[in-house]
PDB file of C-alpha atoms in Angstrom:
ATOM      1  CA  UNK A   1     -10.240  -6.665  -8.127  1.00 46.00           C
ATOM      2  CA  UNK A   2     -12.267  -4.280  -6.411  1.00 51.00           C
ATOM      3  CA  UNK A   3     -16.349  -5.078  -6.909  1.00 54.00           C
ATOM      4  CA  UNK A   4     -19.192  -2.277  -7.414  1.00 56.00           C
ATOM      5  CA  UNK A   5     -20.111  -2.692  -3.278  1.00 58.00           C
ATOM      6  CA  UNK A   6     -16.161  -1.703  -2.416  1.00 59.00           C
ATOM      7  CA  UNK A   7     -16.134   0.852  -4.795  1.00 58.00           C
ATOM      8  CA  UNK A   8     -19.843   1.947  -3.352  1.00 60.00           C
ATOM      9  CA  UNK A   9     -18.385   2.534  -0.090  1.00 57.00           C
ATOM     10  CA  UNK A  10     -15.180   3.825  -1.105  1.00 57.00           C
ATOM     11  CA  UNK A  11     -17.294   7.096  -2.597  1.00 61.00           C
ATOM     12  CA  UNK A  12     -18.704   7.587   0.902  1.00 64.00           C
ATOM     13  CA  UNK A  13     -14.900   8.100   2.206  1.00 66.00           C
ATOM     14  CA  UNK A  14     -13.412   9.496  -0.838  1.00 63.00           C
ATOM     15  CA  UNK A  15     -13.682  12.985   0.139  1.00 70.00           C
ATOM     16  CA  UNK A  16     -12.077  12.455   3.395  1.00 81.00           C
ATOM     17  CA  UNK A  17      -9.472   9.682   2.094  1.00 85.00           C
ATOM     18  CA  UNK A  18      -8.392  11.110  -1.547  1.00 88.00           C
ATOM     19  CA  UNK A  19      -8.074   7.560  -3.562  1.00 89.00           C
ATOM     20  CA  UNK A  20      -5.213   6.790  -6.141  1.00 92.00           C
ATOM     21  CA  UNK A  21      -5.108   3.936  -8.283  1.00 93.00           C
ATOM     22  CA  UNK A  22      -1.435   3.488  -9.586  1.00 94.00           C
ATOM     23  CA  UNK A  23      -1.132   1.162 -12.551  1.00 93.00           C
ATOM     24  CA  UNK A  24       2.287  -0.513 -13.163  1.00 92.00           C
ATOM     25  CA  UNK A  25       2.465  -0.813 -17.118  1.00 90.00           C
ATOM     26  CA  UNK A  26       0.171  -0.259 -20.166  1.00 92.00           C
ATOM     27  CA  UNK A  27      -2.404  -2.823 -20.074  1.00 94.00           C
ATOM     28  CA  UNK A  28      -5.508  -0.755 -21.799  1.00 95.00           C
ATOM     29  CA  UNK A  29      -7.948  -2.504 -20.206  1.00 95.00           C
ATOM     30  CA  UNK A  30      -6.569  -1.843 -16.465  1.00 93.00           C
ATOM     31  CA  UNK A  31      -6.525   1.502 -17.363  1.00 94.00           C
ATOM     32  CA  UNK A  32      -9.582   1.692 -18.905  1.00 95.00           C
ATOM     33  CA  UNK A  33     -11.273  -0.209 -15.971  1.00 92.00           C
ATOM     34  CA  UNK A  34      -9.246   2.163 -13.529  1.00 92.00           C
ATOM     35  CA  UNK A  35     -10.641   5.184 -15.247  1.00 93.00           C
ATOM     36  CA  UNK A  36     -13.976   4.106 -15.128  1.00 92.00           C
ATOM     37  CA  UNK A  37     -14.118   4.934 -11.073  1.00 86.00           C
ATOM     38  CA  UNK A  38     -15.102   8.174 -10.014  1.00 81.00           C
ATOM     39  CA  UNK A  39     -13.424  10.021  -7.529  1.00 81.00           C
ATOM     40  CA  UNK A  40     -10.152   8.547  -7.867  1.00 87.00           C
ATOM     41  CA  UNK A  41      -7.130   9.938  -9.511  1.00 92.00           C
ATOM     42  CA  UNK A  42      -5.038   7.725 -11.657  1.00 95.00           C
ATOM     43  CA  UNK A  43      -1.688   7.427 -11.692  1.00 95.00           C
ATOM     44  CA  UNK A  44       0.470   5.160 -14.441  1.00 95.00           C
ATOM     45  CA  UNK A  45       3.994   3.977 -13.885  1.00 93.00           C
ATOM     46  CA  UNK A  46       5.787   2.929 -17.295  1.00 91.00           C
ATOM     47  CA  UNK A  47       9.207   1.595 -16.907  1.00 85.00           C
ATOM     48  CA  UNK A  48      10.760   0.728 -20.075  1.00 82.00           C
ATOM     49  CA  UNK A  49      14.008  -0.035 -19.065  1.00 84.00           C
ATOM     50  CA  UNK A  50      15.778  -3.808 -18.757  1.00 87.00           C
ATOM     51  CA  UNK A  51      15.749  -5.288 -15.447  1.00 88.00           C
ATOM     52  CA  UNK A  52      19.196  -6.330 -14.173  1.00 87.00           C
ATOM     53  CA  UNK A  53      18.637  -8.925 -11.554  1.00 88.00           C
ATOM     54  CA  UNK A  54      21.295  -9.158  -8.613  1.00 86.00           C
ATOM     55  CA  UNK A  55      21.475 -12.512  -8.432  1.00 85.00           C
ATOM     56  CA  UNK A  56      20.798 -15.366 -11.765  1.00 87.00           C
ATOM     57  CA  UNK A  57      17.557 -16.873 -11.691  1.00 86.00           C
ATOM     58  CA  UNK A  58      15.889 -14.037  -9.708  1.00 86.00           C
ATOM     59  CA  UNK A  59      12.351 -13.309 -10.531  1.00 88.00           C
ATOM     60  CA  UNK A  60      12.103  -9.861 -13.040  1.00 89.00           C
ATOM     61  CA  UNK A  61       8.962  -9.391 -11.362  1.00 88.00           C
ATOM     62  CA  UNK A  62      10.217  -8.835  -7.915  1.00 89.00           C
ATOM     63  CA  UNK A  63      12.100  -5.910  -9.261  1.00 90.00           C
ATOM     64  CA  UNK A  64       9.250  -4.056 -11.276  1.00 90.00           C
ATOM     65  CA  UNK A  65       7.058  -4.572  -8.128  1.00 89.00           C
ATOM     66  CA  UNK A  66       9.824  -2.577  -5.910  1.00 89.00           C
ATOM     67  CA  UNK A  67       9.983   0.171  -8.503  1.00 91.00           C
ATOM     68  CA  UNK A  68       6.787   0.459  -8.956  1.00 92.00           C
ATOM     69  CA  UNK A  69       6.002   0.807  -5.073  1.00 92.00           C
ATOM     70  CA  UNK A  70       8.834   3.092  -5.008  1.00 94.00           C
ATOM     71  CA  UNK A  71       7.868   5.551  -7.727  1.00 95.00           C
ATOM     72  CA  UNK A  72       4.301   5.575  -6.635  1.00 96.00           C
ATOM     73  CA  UNK A  73       5.056   6.294  -2.888  1.00 96.00           C
ATOM     74  CA  UNK A  74       7.406   9.106  -4.105  1.00 97.00           C
ATOM     75  CA  UNK A  75       4.614  10.526  -6.073  1.00 97.00           C
ATOM     76  CA  UNK A  76       2.209  10.603  -3.221  1.00 97.00           C
ATOM     77  CA  UNK A  77       4.606  11.622  -0.299  1.00 98.00           C
ATOM     78  CA  UNK A  78       6.630  13.874  -2.440  1.00 97.00           C
ATOM     79  CA  UNK A  79       4.688  15.063  -5.614  1.00 96.00           C
ATOM     80  CA  UNK A  80       1.250  15.128  -3.395  1.00 96.00           C
ATOM     81  CA  UNK A  81       2.782  16.018  -0.146  1.00 97.00           C
ATOM     82  CA  UNK A  82       0.567  13.563   1.817  1.00 96.00           C
ATOM     83  CA  UNK A  83       1.349  13.100   5.372  1.00 96.00           C
ATOM     84  CA  UNK A  84      -0.020   9.621   5.586  1.00 96.00           C
ATOM     85  CA  UNK A  85      -0.880   6.825   2.793  1.00 96.00           C
ATOM     86  CA  UNK A  86      -2.603   3.546   2.958  1.00 94.00           C
ATOM     87  CA  UNK A  87      -1.222   0.841   0.285  1.00 92.00           C
ATOM     88  CA  UNK A  88      -3.923  -1.483  -0.833  1.00 89.00           C
ATOM     89  CA  UNK A  89      -3.242  -4.375  -3.490  1.00 85.00           C
ATOM     90  CA  UNK A  90      -6.563  -4.692  -5.905  1.00 82.00           C
ATOM     91  CA  UNK A  91      -7.527  -8.106  -4.966  1.00 83.00           C
ATOM     92  CA  UNK A  92      -8.020  -6.958  -1.066  1.00 82.00           C
ATOM     93  CA  UNK A  93     -11.331  -6.769   0.165  1.00 81.00           C
ATOM     94  CA  UNK A  94     -12.029  -4.090   2.913  1.00 81.00           C
ATOM     95  CA  UNK A  95     -13.701  -4.509   5.657  1.00 80.00           C
ATOM     96  CA  UNK A  96     -16.704  -1.577   6.441  1.00 80.00           C
ATOM     97  CA  UNK A  97     -14.619  -0.486   9.657  1.00 82.00           C
ATOM     98  CA  UNK A  98     -11.492  -0.255   7.186  1.00 85.00           C
ATOM     99  CA  UNK A  99     -10.951   3.427   7.054  1.00 88.00           C
ATOM    100  CA  UNK A 100     -12.050   3.659  10.467  1.00 87.00           C
ATOM    101  CA  UNK A 101      -9.519   1.527  11.702  1.00 89.00           C
ATOM    102  CA  UNK A 102      -6.629   3.311  10.161  1.00 92.00           C
ATOM    103  CA  UNK A 103      -7.752   6.679  10.964  1.00 91.00           C
ATOM    104  CA  UNK A 104      -7.378   5.778  14.831  1.00 91.00           C
ATOM    105  CA  UNK A 105      -4.289   3.859  13.946  1.00 93.00           C
ATOM    106  CA  UNK A 106      -2.711   7.164  12.398  1.00 95.00           C
ATOM    107  CA  UNK A 107      -2.577   8.405  16.023  1.00 94.00           C
ATOM    108  CA  UNK A 108      -0.634   5.888  17.037  1.00 93.00           C
ATOM    109  CA  UNK A 109       1.587   5.839  14.224  1.00 94.00           C
ATOM    110  CA  UNK A 110       1.999   9.709  14.301  1.00 94.00           C
ATOM    111  CA  UNK A 111       2.970   9.561  18.299  1.00 95.00           C
ATOM    112  CA  UNK A 112       4.749   6.425  18.353  1.00 94.00           C
ATOM    113  CA  UNK A 113       8.396   6.589  16.680  1.00 91.00           C
ATOM    114  CA  UNK A 114       8.830   3.154  17.189  1.00 92.00           C
ATOM    115  CA  UNK A 115       6.162   1.961  14.967  1.00 92.00           C
ATOM    116  CA  UNK A 116       7.046   1.694  11.181  1.00 90.00           C
ATOM    117  CA  UNK A 117       3.969   0.797   9.800  1.00 92.00           C
ATOM    118  CA  UNK A 118       0.068   0.044  10.681  1.00 92.00           C
ATOM    119  CA  UNK A 119      -1.378  -2.766   8.729  1.00 90.00           C
ATOM    120  CA  UNK A 120      -4.706  -4.262   8.627  1.00 86.00           C
ATOM    121  CA  UNK A 121      -3.503  -7.656   7.213  1.00 80.00           C
ATOM    122  CA  UNK A 122      -4.071 -10.402   9.575  1.00 74.00           C
ATOM    123  CA  UNK A 123      -3.767 -14.290   8.166  1.00 71.00           C
ATOM    124  CA  UNK A 124      -5.755 -14.984  11.830  1.00 65.00           C
ATOM    125  CA  UNK A 125      -8.354 -11.672  11.351  1.00 70.00           C
ATOM    126  CA  UNK A 126     -11.052 -14.220  10.504  1.00 74.00           C
ATOM    127  CA  UNK A 127     -13.914 -14.309  12.921  1.00 76.00           C
ATOM    128  CA  UNK A 128     -13.326 -17.824  14.313  1.00 80.00           C
ATOM    129  CA  UNK A 129      -9.924 -16.609  15.608  1.00 75.00           C
ATOM    130  CA  UNK A 130     -11.102 -13.115  17.130  1.00 75.00           C
ATOM    131  CA  UNK A 131     -11.227 -13.347  20.773  1.00 79.00           C
ATOM    132  CA  UNK A 132     -10.695  -9.672  21.145  1.00 82.00           C
ATOM    133  CA  UNK A 133     -12.288  -7.155  18.792  1.00 75.00           C
ATOM    134  CA  UNK A 134     -10.493  -4.480  20.203  1.00 80.00           C
ATOM    135  CA  UNK A 135      -6.826  -5.959  20.326  1.00 81.00           C
ATOM    136  CA  UNK A 136      -4.193  -4.024  18.458  1.00 82.00           C
ATOM    137  CA  UNK A 137      -1.143  -6.096  18.187  1.00 83.00           C
ATOM    138  CA  UNK A 138       2.676  -5.629  17.535  1.00 86.00           C
ATOM    139  CA  UNK A 139       4.410  -7.638  15.099  1.00 82.00           C
ATOM    140  CA  UNK A 140       8.020  -7.520  13.601  1.00 80.00           C
ATOM    141  CA  UNK A 141       6.756  -9.109  10.333  1.00 77.00           C
ATOM    142  CA  UNK A 142       5.669  -7.121   7.530  1.00 75.00           C
ATOM    143  CA  UNK A 143       2.729  -8.366   5.530  1.00 70.00           C
ATOM    144  CA  UNK A 144       2.734  -6.010   2.414  1.00 73.00           C
ATOM    145  CA  UNK A 145      -0.825  -5.893   2.164  1.00 78.00           C
ATOM    146  CA  UNK A 146      -3.269  -3.128   3.283  1.00 86.00           C
ATOM    147  CA  UNK A 147      -0.499  -1.000   5.215  1.00 91.00           C
ATOM    148  CA  UNK A 148      -0.242   2.661   6.154  1.00 94.00           C
ATOM    149  CA  UNK A 149       3.302   4.558   6.728  1.00 93.00           C
ATOM    150  CA  UNK A 150       3.867   8.293   7.303  1.00 96.00           C
ATOM    151  CA  UNK A 151       5.925  10.699   5.046  1.00 97.00           C
ATOM    152  CA  UNK A 152       8.655  10.956   7.920  1.00 95.00           C
ATOM    153  CA  UNK A 153       9.035   7.334   7.412  1.00 93.00           C
ATOM    154  CA  UNK A 154       8.868   7.233   3.663  1.00 95.00           C
ATOM    155  CA  UNK A 155      11.760   9.789   3.209  1.00 96.00           C
ATOM    156  CA  UNK A 156      14.014   7.574   5.736  1.00 93.00           C
ATOM    157  CA  UNK A 157      13.292   4.494   3.335  1.00 91.00           C
ATOM    158  CA  UNK A 158      12.671   5.821  -0.101  1.00 93.00           C
ATOM    159  CA  UNK A 159      16.625   6.333  -0.288  1.00 93.00           C
ATOM    160  CA  UNK A 160      17.153   3.041   0.695  1.00 89.00           C
ATOM    161  CA  UNK A 161      14.592   1.186  -0.786  1.00 88.00           C
ATOM    162  CA  UNK A 162      15.915  -2.068  -2.537  1.00 85.00           C
ATOM    163  CA  UNK A 163      15.629  -3.017  -5.997  1.00 85.00           C
ATOM    164  CA  UNK A 164      13.639  -6.505  -5.509  1.00 85.00           C
ATOM    165  CA  UNK A 165      10.317  -7.137  -3.689  1.00 75.00           C
ATOM    166  CA  UNK A 166       9.713  -8.763  -1.320  1.00 62.00           C
ATOM    167  CA  UNK A 167      13.025  -8.133   0.123  1.00 52.00           C
ATOM    168  CA  UNK A 168      12.176  -4.546   0.099  1.00 50.00           C
ATOM    169  CA  UNK A 169      10.329  -4.508   3.286  1.00 56.00           C
ATOM    170  CA  UNK A 170      12.286  -7.428   4.950  1.00 50.00           C
ATOM    171  CA  UNK A 171      15.779  -5.980   4.449  1.00 50.00           C
ATOM    172  CA  UNK A 172      14.925  -2.616   5.482  1.00 52.00           C
ATOM    173  CA  UNK A 173      13.521  -3.737   9.096  1.00 48.00           C
ATOM    174  CA  UNK A 174      16.463  -5.803   9.527  1.00 45.00           C
TER     175      UNK A 174
END
């Protein structure tokens, strides 16, 4: 969960970067916590349909997650008409330059159509492994954490969004 310091920083950028929290489900405590923050828009995805897995023994949660991602991204890109969206998991800690990084990377994302998404996640991004703090790398691996994509990319992906996550991004990229 985001702590108070993260949300204090968030308030400083909220006017420039509208913040949304999307809850998947009906847990009252989660909703109460989300609504306790100022300067956010709360979205709630309630999917009561039974999940039909494609293969026996598959984890139903993967289907729920993929469905929630699709719903939330459709809401943000279609209903709210955003040009770009940054997706964060609720347990990520963001760096002080997080929004600056994405603002700079947005220019690349908008102009280079060979880039599907920009990610801030790097398993080796810890201080002891970073030799050039200004380096930016391409990858064919989709981390699914702290990433940004454009509306045009989403409009291409949405109709073919797979039913189960984590397979969603891996299948689309192949």
